[in-house]
């Protein structure tokens, strides 16, 4: 009898929990899951932005094949560019952020001021950052060209099309992206570094450990979960990057700086191809999940 | 007790969610309700004097591209002030978004069938896509009251299947703007009238260390402002219009020839090399600052160029092959348009309001020098700037208009076309490559 009563109580608790979770769950399904399924459904159709879904325009997985085989859709190049940005983020941006976090986390004069300065680009609107860098890169009066002239690195009068030359446009577009988020990752890691026990540091110092050894054997292993989050953000953020590229080059010149999102907008909005645009959206979601899982697994294996 | 509280809270949440949901009143109940009101009002009339019926307030919303930095903004403010003053029963709201962002916004709204009551659009295929998807309200009935002021010939770019769907505002063509002070330095006192003269002028400018042309490569439509007049004056307006309408093929040796001329210009250094990475605003600003001798772009720039610190002029691009093309064949036409959403609950009122607003906008845009009138001019125009006046004279002599290529073509075709135009400007392909590519991809 007592057992049945306890079971009834558990069932009732379960129902209560379910009822409380229901609104959130409905929101999650409605805002996140349903659009993904809808996008997948659209991706199986050859349809315009203004067309309704119909059996007539169902083409199965042809959009996915076309994405990698059609010469007129620069998706493979865009994907490679994104992966390159992801690699640069992981191997240049994050080590830089980690270095700054370790330096500031150790405690130094003007720590707060440095933190604010490094974090400032994150607070400024990306459109403003884009406009700022457009001025820096301007071939006629841009700060960069003028500085190179002044330092005699570039012969005076010689102009460089930082964003107009397809050989260097990609690198030029990536620099502001990497620069903007150094402060963001630095702040995440800085919080972790500050959380490392002072006792541990002091014990290591008593044992004669140098700053480098303390960072290597104590601080970095302690903030590994934060580094993992930063790596996931950096990689998925690279795959999703759009705003700065849009302002700086809009994917040009001659598709040299295309990223998957610019190709998606081109297909979806400019060409009205809802089917192909949705295919790219689904590919992006799949790739983001895939990389997040790979990074998770890599860190787990290391643990 | 805890359970009761929990259940009550859950019930409140569920009710809250339900309350947030959209409720669409059934049309029958609405009509019943209004019928009841009418009946009760008529009953009151029989017993005591009826109060003056207050005009029903109607809300209309408009989206357009006249942001504060847009040359048309002052005209929009004046026109809206004038028309809304005449219609106190209308609560009018308007919202402006920058040109390129607007294209994204309006297409997304059309796809979701959430267009505002009135929206700015471009004629030709851009509006055509919306019409095909039944998103636009037919203006045939509303047009009847305005037919005397708006010639039917101005509605060609917004007529689909014999029905009118747009109210044209102004008409613009591609004009060759010139900095006459720079031209004077190389011995030209007027804009070159023949193609040979133009080439000679550009050669002299280059020899003098000047840049003849400024053109944005970042915004490919700016390159078409150079290429399309070149094509038109080589193959003729009729043939170009057929190619844009897919009634004729790109596989035409004269197109190869015209593109060859364009590539010669690039090779001879006629264009500012920095232009490839600059936006149109930057290029236009460079021209206004005296960096280039010529700037070929839409005549909506007349007011800005006329206000520059140098002596300016505007002319038609010269004829290249007189056996096929002639002066008076222009690129452009009435494209800037207002349309009414089919989903608007007040579409009929919005249609009349749109015609009135269109007429007022045309009036003020013309007076401000940001476009030529698509509507009949029955007012004095003493203060129009000389460049707009010159364009009006050019248009008075016009014998053929070909709508801008990216407006005339459907969205997908236009992007393919712009892609090839961009490659030509970057010298990635040559004339035969341009023709072969477009023939394969478009036809």
XYZ file of C-alpha atoms in Angstrom:
746
model
C 0.000 0.000 0.000
C 2.887 2.308 0.963
C 4.643 1.336 -2.289
C 1.611 2.240 -4.419
C 1.314 5.558 -2.573
C 5.015 6.308 -3.237
C 4.596 5.369 -6.920
C 1.564 7.667 -7.220
C 3.577 10.441 -5.600
C 6.440 9.905 -8.096
C 4.005 9.965 -11.025
C 2.411 13.163 -9.722
C 5.845 14.768 -9.264
C 6.724 13.734 -12.794
C 3.554 15.344 -14.121
C 4.303 18.509 -12.167
C 7.838 18.662 -13.562
C 6.510 18.046 -17.056
C 3.919 20.812 -16.695
C 6.556 23.265 -15.527
C 8.897 22.314 -18.355
C 6.153 22.396 -20.986
C 6.219 26.141 -21.797
C 10.012 26.151 -22.146
C 9.931 22.969 -24.171
C 7.256 24.368 -26.468
C 9.321 27.503 -26.961
C 12.472 25.439 -27.655
C 10.660 23.277 -30.202
C 8.887 26.223 -31.812
C 11.861 28.530 -32.050
C 14.745 26.120 -32.663
C 13.746 22.592 -33.595
C 10.781 23.337 -35.873
C 12.671 25.867 -38.040
C 15.510 23.349 -38.500
C 13.027 20.722 -39.659
C 11.283 23.266 -41.899
C 14.643 24.277 -43.401
C 15.439 20.624 -44.055
C 12.041 20.210 -45.736
C 12.617 23.273 -47.916
C 16.077 21.980 -48.825
C 14.481 18.980 -50.513
C 12.594 21.244 -52.928
C 13.568 23.339 -55.912
C 11.522 26.330 -54.875
C 11.611 30.095 -55.025
C 11.346 32.280 -51.930
C 7.771 33.112 -52.871
C 6.683 29.605 -53.934
C 4.633 27.333 -51.700
C 5.908 23.843 -50.902
C 4.491 21.335 -53.336
C 4.999 17.824 -54.645
C 5.903 19.250 -58.072
C 9.067 20.930 -56.841
C 10.284 18.049 -54.634
C 13.788 17.032 -55.769
C 15.084 14.925 -52.888
C 18.766 15.431 -52.084
C 19.669 17.025 -55.422
C 20.313 20.428 -53.816
C 22.963 18.835 -51.574
C 24.709 17.277 -54.579
C 24.453 20.528 -56.544
C 25.955 22.463 -53.642
C 29.279 20.697 -54.148
C 29.177 20.111 -57.900
C 27.674 23.272 -59.419
C 30.251 25.737 -60.694
C 27.881 28.663 -60.184
C 27.516 28.172 -56.408
C 30.842 28.932 -54.694
C 29.980 26.861 -51.618
C 33.097 24.606 -51.556
C 35.343 27.694 -51.708
C 33.247 29.416 -49.024
C 33.478 26.364 -46.781
C 37.259 26.207 -47.217
C 37.494 29.909 -46.339
C 35.455 29.295 -43.181
C 37.595 26.339 -42.176
C 40.690 28.464 -42.720
C 39.182 31.145 -40.482
C 38.403 28.471 -37.882
C 42.003 27.243 -37.987
C 43.325 30.798 -37.654
C 40.965 31.400 -34.757
C 42.135 28.277 -32.928
C 45.848 28.626 -33.637
C 46.307 32.408 -33.577
C 43.349 34.104 -31.889
C 42.958 31.734 -28.933
C 46.677 31.469 -28.039
C 46.780 35.274 -28.123
C 43.733 35.441 -25.869
C 45.225 32.852 -23.533
C 48.520 34.728 -23.360
C 46.746 37.962 -22.476
C 44.529 36.203 -19.923
C 47.561 34.604 -18.222
C 49.414 37.907 -18.200
C 46.520 39.894 -16.780
C 45.382 37.083 -14.484
C 48.729 37.112 -12.725
C 47.898 40.560 -11.441
C 49.566 43.612 -12.837
C 49.336 47.370 -12.652
C 46.438 48.716 -14.702
C 44.860 45.251 -14.987
C 41.298 46.634 -15.158
C 42.242 49.234 -17.741
C 43.892 46.647 -20.004
C 40.868 44.366 -19.624
C 38.536 47.160 -20.731
C 40.714 48.095 -23.689
C 41.017 44.516 -24.950
C 37.296 43.896 -24.463
C 36.190 47.126 -26.129
C 36.043 45.769 -29.731
C 33.512 43.174 -28.543
C 31.237 45.926 -27.271
C 31.386 48.011 -30.453
C 28.853 47.191 -33.161
C 30.314 45.016 -35.908
C 29.067 47.469 -38.526
C 31.116 50.227 -36.892
C 34.142 47.930 -36.689
C 33.651 47.178 -40.383
C 33.462 50.853 -41.290
C 36.553 51.532 -39.180
C 38.563 48.857 -40.981
C 37.258 50.004 -44.364
C 38.871 53.342 -43.612
C 42.079 51.641 -42.438
C 42.220 49.607 -45.641
C 41.221 52.420 -48.013
C 43.826 52.329 -50.796
C 43.927 56.131 -51.169
C 43.920 57.525 -47.663
C 43.884 54.414 -45.463
C 45.973 54.318 -42.310
C 47.661 51.049 -43.257
C 49.009 52.180 -46.618
C 50.119 55.525 -45.151
C 51.868 53.762 -42.258
C 53.704 51.453 -44.665
C 54.797 54.484 -46.691
C 55.992 56.281 -43.578
C 57.976 53.231 -42.460
C 59.425 52.851 -45.988
C 58.110 49.291 -46.161
C 56.132 50.290 -49.237
C 57.451 52.757 -51.837
C 55.583 56.045 -51.436
C 52.747 56.371 -53.931
C 52.361 52.610 -54.376
C 48.801 51.577 -53.622
C 47.677 48.227 -52.304
C 44.104 47.068 -52.826
C 43.774 45.413 -49.435
C 40.170 44.404 -50.053
C 40.171 44.620 -53.857
C 43.021 42.240 -54.685
C 41.764 38.682 -54.549
C 45.178 37.402 -53.427
C 45.145 39.377 -50.167
C 41.466 40.227 -49.660
C 40.765 37.108 -47.621
C 43.635 37.744 -45.220
C 42.635 41.419 -44.983
C 39.056 40.484 -44.156
C 40.096 37.911 -41.548
C 42.353 40.263 -39.555
C 39.482 42.388 -38.131
C 37.434 39.259 -37.375
C 40.278 37.725 -35.395
C 41.103 41.057 -33.748
C 37.527 41.747 -32.688
C 37.089 38.565 -30.663
C 40.501 38.307 -28.976
C 39.068 40.296 -26.067
C 36.008 38.073 -25.816
C 37.996 34.850 -25.431
C 40.512 36.635 -23.227
C 37.748 37.615 -20.801
C 36.413 34.034 -20.634
C 39.888 32.677 -19.935
C 40.743 35.521 -17.556
C 37.743 34.575 -15.399
C 39.074 31.008 -15.335
C 42.623 32.085 -14.496
C 41.337 34.214 -11.623
C 39.426 31.211 -10.338
C 42.576 29.112 -9.893
C 43.329 28.670 -6.202
C 46.002 31.000 -4.826
C 47.122 28.163 -2.533
C 48.017 26.029 -5.518
C 50.064 28.819 -7.069
C 51.850 29.523 -3.803
C 52.594 25.828 -3.192
C 54.096 25.573 -6.677
C 56.164 28.692 -6.102
C 57.462 27.269 -2.809
C 58.507 24.198 -4.743
C 60.517 26.490 -7.010
C 58.248 26.458 -10.051
C 58.699 29.321 -12.535
C 55.776 31.403 -13.900
C 55.894 29.402 -17.110
C 55.758 26.102 -15.240
C 52.887 27.316 -13.033
C 50.925 28.333 -16.138
C 51.720 25.111 -17.959
C 51.118 22.597 -15.171
C 48.561 24.324 -12.977
C 46.675 27.200 -14.594
C 46.107 25.875 -18.126
C 44.939 22.393 -17.014
C 42.613 24.085 -14.500
C 40.932 26.225 -17.166
C 40.688 23.459 -19.763
C 36.846 23.451 -19.680
C 36.893 27.169 -20.516
C 39.430 26.632 -23.305
C 37.137 23.932 -24.677
C 34.196 26.364 -24.720
C 36.370 28.994 -26.413
C 37.462 26.525 -29.090
C 33.827 25.540 -29.751
C 32.783 29.216 -29.944
C 35.723 30.068 -32.213
C 35.094 27.204 -34.652
C 31.306 27.489 -34.836
C 31.605 31.300 -34.901
C 33.931 31.020 -37.907
C 31.449 28.824 -39.744
C 28.679 31.331 -39.018
C 30.706 34.519 -39.665
C 28.813 37.003 -41.806
C 28.531 40.611 -40.645
C 32.136 41.787 -40.991
C 32.604 40.002 -44.318
C 29.377 41.570 -45.559
C 30.558 45.082 -44.659
C 34.169 44.681 -45.794
C 33.905 42.748 -49.060
C 30.421 41.233 -49.432
C 32.131 38.018 -50.534
C 34.143 39.702 -53.293
C 36.299 40.374 -55.169
C 35.312 37.537 -57.497
C 34.092 35.341 -54.627
C 37.562 35.377 -52.995
C 36.142 36.093 -49.540
C 32.894 34.139 -49.706
C 31.841 32.338 -46.545
C 28.865 29.944 -46.339
C 26.541 32.617 -44.952
C 27.211 35.088 -47.787
C 26.538 32.315 -50.312
C 23.362 31.448 -48.411
C 22.075 35.046 -48.492
C 22.949 35.285 -52.181
C 20.960 32.158 -52.966
C 18.088 32.782 -50.581
C 17.482 36.510 -50.918
C 19.196 37.798 -54.057
C 18.383 34.786 -56.230
C 15.102 33.933 -54.473
C 16.194 30.271 -54.227
C 14.662 29.179 -50.949
C 15.488 25.505 -51.585
C 19.203 26.036 -52.118
C 19.412 28.680 -49.375
C 17.843 26.231 -46.927
C 20.279 23.533 -48.041
C 23.196 25.774 -47.058
C 21.482 26.610 -43.756
C 21.072 22.905 -42.964
C 24.694 22.220 -43.945
C 25.809 24.967 -41.558
C 23.780 23.529 -38.693
C 25.135 20.037 -39.341
C 28.724 21.300 -39.565
C 28.401 23.327 -36.352
C 27.032 20.300 -34.472
C 29.691 18.057 -35.999
C 32.578 20.299 -35.000
C 31.150 20.887 -31.514
C 30.961 17.100 -31.022
C 34.478 16.502 -32.388
C 35.938 19.187 -30.122
C 34.057 17.794 -27.113
C 35.324 14.312 -27.839
C 38.904 15.508 -28.386
C 38.959 17.252 -25.026
C 37.308 14.271 -23.285
C 39.936 11.907 -24.712
C 42.693 14.183 -23.468
C 41.156 14.200 -19.984
C -0.668 22.752 -0.532
C 2.544 22.857 -2.580
C 0.876 20.707 -5.221
C -2.099 23.013 -5.459
C 0.157 26.043 -5.815
C 2.199 24.206 -8.447
C -0.910 23.254 -10.422
C -2.299 26.779 -10.223
C 1.026 28.183 -11.454
C 1.142 25.684 -14.320
C -2.438 26.529 -15.257
C -1.604 30.239 -15.223
C 1.379 29.604 -17.505
C -0.686 27.569 -19.945
C -3.386 30.260 -19.949
C -0.708 32.884 -20.502
C 0.660 30.995 -23.482
C -2.815 30.537 -24.920
C -3.495 34.228 -24.446
C -0.325 35.082 -26.383
C -1.576 33.126 -29.372
C -3.100 34.992 -32.301
C -6.852 34.958 -32.408
C -8.427 35.573 -35.737
C -12.008 36.625 -35.418
C -14.232 34.783 -37.822
C -15.313 36.987 -40.661
C -18.942 36.135 -40.097
C -18.919 37.323 -36.501
C -17.253 40.587 -37.508
C -19.811 41.277 -40.187
C -22.607 40.347 -37.819
C -21.276 42.719 -35.243
C -21.007 45.590 -37.689
C -24.479 44.844 -39.036
C -25.814 45.065 -35.507
C -24.157 48.436 -35.014
C -25.704 49.744 -38.209
C -29.067 48.572 -37.192
C -28.826 50.166 -33.765
C -27.553 53.428 -35.309
C -30.498 53.566 -37.704
C -32.898 52.955 -34.790
C -31.398 55.900 -32.930
C -31.764 58.069 -36.025
C -35.494 57.583 -35.997
C -35.916 58.743 -32.382
C -33.374 61.591 -31.999
C -30.969 63.602 -34.214
C -27.932 61.487 -35.068
C -24.523 62.777 -33.975
C -22.058 63.584 -36.797
C -20.432 60.196 -37.587
C -16.727 60.375 -36.775
C -14.529 59.348 -39.711
C -13.136 55.898 -39.117
C -9.393 56.014 -38.441
C -7.358 53.794 -40.744
C -3.740 52.871 -40.143
C -1.400 52.548 -43.090
C 2.246 51.590 -42.942
C 4.844 52.168 -45.637
C 8.386 50.867 -46.153
C 10.788 52.646 -48.473
C 14.489 53.335 -49.094
C 14.467 57.083 -48.371
C 16.798 57.041 -45.384
C 18.032 60.384 -44.074
C 21.185 60.147 -46.200
C 19.169 59.395 -49.355
C 18.877 62.242 -51.853
C 15.099 61.648 -51.969
C 14.582 62.001 -48.198
C 13.555 65.708 -48.176
C 11.063 64.998 -50.977
C 9.530 62.129 -49.002
C 9.155 64.290 -45.903
C 7.423 67.081 -47.839
C 5.194 64.745 -49.866
C 4.100 62.725 -46.831
C 3.355 65.902 -44.895
C 1.207 67.192 -47.747
C -0.755 63.997 -48.387
C -1.340 63.083 -44.741
C -2.592 66.627 -44.068
C -5.254 66.031 -46.697
C -6.220 62.707 -45.063
C -6.654 63.210 -41.309
C -8.551 59.914 -41.185
C -5.345 58.024 -41.985
C -2.708 57.236 -39.368
C 0.323 56.989 -41.586
C 3.592 55.438 -40.458
C 6.663 55.045 -42.609
C 10.001 53.378 -42.220
C 13.101 53.721 -44.401
C 15.892 51.181 -44.846
C 19.119 51.488 -46.821
C 18.859 50.300 -50.443
C 20.697 46.936 -50.326
C 19.364 45.964 -46.892
C 15.886 46.941 -48.075
C 15.993 44.360 -50.878
C 16.616 41.647 -48.294
C 13.967 42.997 -45.957
C 11.212 43.354 -48.542
C 11.829 39.901 -50.016
C 11.768 38.276 -46.596
C 8.513 40.113 -45.790
C 6.994 39.056 -49.104
C 8.003 35.438 -48.508
C 6.293 35.531 -45.108
C 3.299 37.407 -46.594
C 3.928 40.199 -44.112
C 4.349 43.138 -46.447
C 3.357 46.565 -45.117
C 0.269 48.201 -46.661
C 2.400 50.274 -49.040
C 5.950 49.468 -50.079
C 8.642 50.896 -52.315
C 9.784 48.561 -55.080
C 11.475 48.558 -58.459
C 9.510 47.876 -61.621
C 10.291 45.068 -64.050
C 11.112 41.618 -62.753
C 11.634 42.732 -59.130
C 7.973 43.624 -58.663
C 7.020 40.917 -61.170
C 8.196 38.184 -58.777
C 5.875 39.546 -56.066
C 2.974 39.857 -58.514
C 3.483 36.265 -59.661
C 3.205 35.137 -56.046
C -0.067 37.114 -55.570
C 1.450 39.436 -52.991
C 0.500 42.687 -54.737
C -2.865 44.427 -54.965
C -4.077 45.251 -58.480
C -4.365 49.026 -58.979
C -6.539 49.063 -62.114
C -9.624 50.453 -60.343
C -7.720 53.096 -58.387
C -5.792 54.163 -61.500
C -8.959 55.334 -63.283
C -9.183 58.414 -61.046
C -5.561 59.379 -61.765
C -5.281 58.402 -65.440
C -5.388 62.043 -66.575
C -2.246 62.842 -64.552
C -0.300 59.625 -65.060
C 0.241 58.564 -68.686
C -0.306 54.845 -69.267
C 3.056 54.677 -71.080
C 4.720 55.223 -67.694
C 3.130 52.046 -66.337
C 4.833 49.635 -68.760
C 7.374 48.439 -66.166
C 4.688 47.741 -63.581
C 2.094 46.116 -65.815
C 1.832 42.330 -65.736
C -0.720 40.348 -67.712
C -2.351 43.614 -68.750
C -2.951 44.709 -65.141
C -1.324 47.593 -63.284
C 0.394 46.865 -59.995
C 2.601 49.878 -59.288
C 2.578 53.650 -59.016
C 5.715 55.017 -60.686
C 7.369 57.922 -58.901
C 10.183 59.238 -61.018
C 12.024 58.263 -64.119
C 15.792 57.940 -64.220
C 18.269 57.151 -66.936
C 22.018 56.590 -67.007
C 23.855 59.878 -67.513
C 27.489 60.667 -68.222
C 28.336 63.276 -65.565
C 31.418 65.348 -66.301
C 33.731 67.584 -64.317
C 34.069 70.383 -66.880
C 36.986 72.000 -65.037
C 39.040 68.831 -65.530
C 37.928 68.501 -69.121
C 38.955 72.109 -69.781
C 42.480 71.240 -68.652
C 42.771 68.863 -71.624
C 41.121 71.232 -74.076
C 37.460 70.154 -73.931
C 34.893 72.846 -73.280
C 31.936 70.501 -73.619
C 31.253 66.820 -73.012
C 32.589 64.759 -75.970
C 29.780 64.129 -78.435
C 31.213 61.205 -80.380
C 32.849 58.014 -79.199
C 36.148 58.965 -80.873
C 36.117 62.288 -79.061
C 35.426 60.552 -75.767
C 38.394 58.215 -76.267
C 40.596 61.130 -77.285
C 39.523 63.059 -74.187
C 40.227 60.074 -71.915
C 43.646 59.521 -73.509
C 44.547 63.149 -72.900
C 43.322 62.914 -69.301
C 45.441 59.809 -68.674
C 48.459 61.497 -70.275
C 47.914 64.454 -67.926
C 47.906 62.124 -64.925
C 44.138 62.365 -64.386
C 41.671 59.525 -63.895
C 38.857 59.602 -66.485
C 36.289 57.297 -64.821
C 35.259 56.341 -61.309
C 33.308 53.111 -60.866
C 32.561 51.001 -57.807
C 33.498 47.343 -58.173
C 32.076 46.411 -54.786
C 28.568 47.253 -56.007
C 28.351 45.553 -59.373
C 25.272 47.483 -60.518
C 27.610 50.479 -60.852
C 29.660 48.587 -63.455
C 26.475 47.918 -65.427
C 25.963 51.704 -65.585
C 29.085 51.748 -67.804
C 28.577 48.485 -69.668
C 24.893 48.811 -70.565
C 25.137 52.158 -72.409
C 28.200 50.724 -74.208
C 26.194 47.672 -75.249
C 23.150 49.751 -76.206
C 25.135 52.157 -78.355
C 26.829 49.218 -80.108
C 23.995 46.752 -80.706
C 20.990 49.086 -80.468
C 18.237 49.504 -77.878
C 15.823 47.060 -79.476
C 18.295 44.176 -79.527
C 19.487 44.855 -75.968
C 15.904 44.941 -74.680
C 15.268 41.579 -76.381
C 18.388 40.085 -74.783
C 17.354 41.303 -71.335
C 13.881 39.847 -71.917
C 15.431 36.526 -73.055
C 13.841 36.975 -76.485
C 17.271 37.067 -78.064
C 20.595 35.453 -77.234
C 23.753 36.873 -75.712
C 25.636 35.051 -78.461
C 26.124 38.168 -80.551
C 29.492 39.255 -82.030
C 28.619 42.903 -81.387
C 28.449 42.218 -77.657
C 31.956 40.754 -77.825
C 33.011 43.943 -79.633
C 31.395 46.216 -77.013
C 32.966 44.315 -74.120
C 36.267 44.571 -75.985
C 35.937 48.380 -75.866
C 35.271 48.239 -72.139
C 38.370 46.112 -71.594
C 40.402 48.579 -73.646
C 39.302 51.294 -71.218
C 40.549 49.213 -68.301
C 43.832 48.369 -70.036
C 44.452 52.017 -70.896
C 43.976 53.041 -67.264
C 40.712 54.944 -67.708
C 39.321 53.593 -64.431
C 40.506 54.342 -60.922
C 42.190 51.075 -59.819
C 40.987 51.714 -56.255
C 37.394 51.559 -57.467
C 37.369 47.774 -57.406
C 37.236 47.736 -53.594
C 35.162 50.871 -53.064
C 31.418 51.233 -52.614
C 29.369 53.582 -54.781
C 29.125 56.271 -52.089
C 32.914 56.422 -51.842
C 33.349 56.569 -55.629
C 30.679 59.246 -55.980
C 32.325 61.228 -53.225
C 35.679 60.942 -55.005
C 34.050 62.340 -58.156
C 32.450 65.171 -56.209
C 35.868 65.920 -54.692
C 37.343 66.229 -58.208
C 39.242 62.941 -58.412
C 37.654 61.763 -61.689
C 36.673 63.549 -64.883
C 33.572 61.421 -65.507
C 31.079 59.486 -63.419
C 28.495 57.476 -65.322
C 25.544 56.683 -63.100
C 21.804 57.229 -62.609
C 20.359 60.705 -63.066
C 19.113 60.642 -59.476
C 22.580 62.081 -58.775
C 21.837 65.343 -60.622
C 21.208 67.425 -57.507
C 24.386 66.211 -55.752
C 26.583 66.728 -58.814
C 25.070 70.158 -59.492
C 25.999 71.154 -55.937
C 29.672 70.168 -56.389
C 32.414 72.804 -56.303
C 33.291 72.398 -59.970
C 31.508 73.236 -63.191
C 29.514 70.152 -64.094
C 27.589 68.826 -67.068
C 25.634 65.723 -67.973
C 25.312 64.110 -71.379
C 24.131 61.005 -73.142
C 26.709 58.312 -73.869
C 27.787 58.678 -77.532
C 26.859 56.285 -80.323
C 29.444 53.670 -81.254
C 27.840 51.837 -84.166
C 25.488 54.218 -85.958
C 24.150 51.443 -88.207
C 22.483 49.809 -85.200
C 22.206 52.459 -82.506
C 21.359 56.138 -82.397
C 21.247 59.035 -80.011
C 18.119 59.086 -77.898
C 18.370 55.416 -76.964
C 18.744 55.427 -73.207
C 19.212 52.987 -70.340
C 16.594 53.455 -67.624
C 12.966 54.483 -67.438
C 10.368 54.668 -64.704
C 11.508 52.076 -62.182
C 11.090 53.585 -58.696
C 7.609 52.508 -57.732
C 5.168 52.272 -54.856
C 2.939 49.201 -54.592
C 0.161 48.041 -52.291
C 0.238 44.692 -50.505
C -2.561 42.300 -51.397
C -2.648 41.315 -47.724
C -3.407 44.859 -46.560
C -6.735 44.998 -44.703
C -7.247 48.482 -46.173
C -5.951 47.809 -49.667
C -8.548 49.942 -51.438
C -7.849 52.999 -49.275
C -4.119 52.305 -49.505
C -4.341 52.197 -53.314
C -5.867 55.690 -53.555
C -3.472 57.013 -50.926
C -0.536 55.520 -52.848
C -1.511 57.296 -56.072
C -1.803 60.606 -54.217
C 1.498 60.048 -52.461
C 3.148 58.963 -55.729
C 2.004 62.163 -57.440
C 3.306 64.323 -54.569
C 6.609 62.426 -54.430
C 7.107 62.822 -58.164
C 6.464 66.560 -57.790
C 8.972 67.098 -54.971
C 11.629 64.708 -56.331
C 11.535 66.567 -59.640
C 11.775 69.964 -57.966
C 14.662 68.707 -55.805
C 16.475 67.369 -58.862
C 16.514 63.732 -57.789
C 14.526 62.383 -60.717
C 12.494 63.184 -63.783
C 8.724 63.201 -63.527
C 6.768 60.089 -64.409
C 3.583 62.124 -63.840
C 2.382 65.087 -65.914
C 3.925 68.395 -64.878
C 1.266 71.090 -64.401
C 3.256 73.345 -62.096
C 6.037 75.905 -62.429
C 9.578 74.564 -62.302
C 11.804 77.630 -62.102
C 14.304 76.321 -59.538
C 15.226 72.994 -61.079
C 18.989 72.549 -61.217
C 20.596 72.795 -64.687
C 21.637 69.125 -64.728
C 18.104 67.858 -64.153
C 16.959 70.302 -66.831
C 19.615 68.912 -69.187
C 18.461 65.348 -68.489
C 14.865 66.420 -69.133
C 16.015 67.769 -72.519
C 17.813 64.480 -73.280
C 14.675 62.535 -72.384
C 12.526 64.805 -74.535
C 14.656 63.685 -77.518
C 14.587 60.019 -76.431
C 13.302 57.413 -78.821
C 13.809 54.264 -76.795
C 14.383 53.144 -73.238
C 15.894 49.864 -72.069
C 15.277 49.167 -68.390
C 18.371 48.593 -66.215
C 19.490 44.992 -66.829
C 19.366 43.806 -63.221
C 15.843 45.216 -62.873
C 14.582 43.848 -66.158
C 15.809 40.305 -65.456
C 14.408 37.895 -62.893
C 16.357 37.641 -59.625
C 18.375 34.527 -60.482
C 19.271 35.628 -64.021
C 20.209 39.098 -62.771
C 22.723 37.631 -60.304
C 24.319 35.476 -63.008
C 24.552 38.542 -65.252
C 26.051 40.682 -62.457
C 28.567 37.947 -61.729
C 29.871 38.075 -65.308
C 29.867 41.883 -65.294
C 31.974 41.807 -62.131
C 34.430 39.407 -63.794
C 34.759 41.714 -66.784
C 35.542 44.688 -64.527
C 38.201 42.608 -62.785
C 39.567 41.446 -66.174
C 38.971 37.835 -65.158
C 37.363 37.066 -68.495
C 37.407 38.702 -71.913
C 34.649 39.553 -74.386
C 34.347 36.026 -75.866
C 34.372 34.570 -72.329
C 31.616 36.976 -71.250
C 29.456 36.074 -74.238
C 30.101 32.334 -73.998
C 29.413 32.298 -70.235
C 26.173 34.245 -70.461
C 25.013 32.243 -73.471
C 25.580 28.999 -71.583
C 24.080 30.162 -68.282
C 21.234 32.398 -69.480
C 20.744 31.791 -73.173
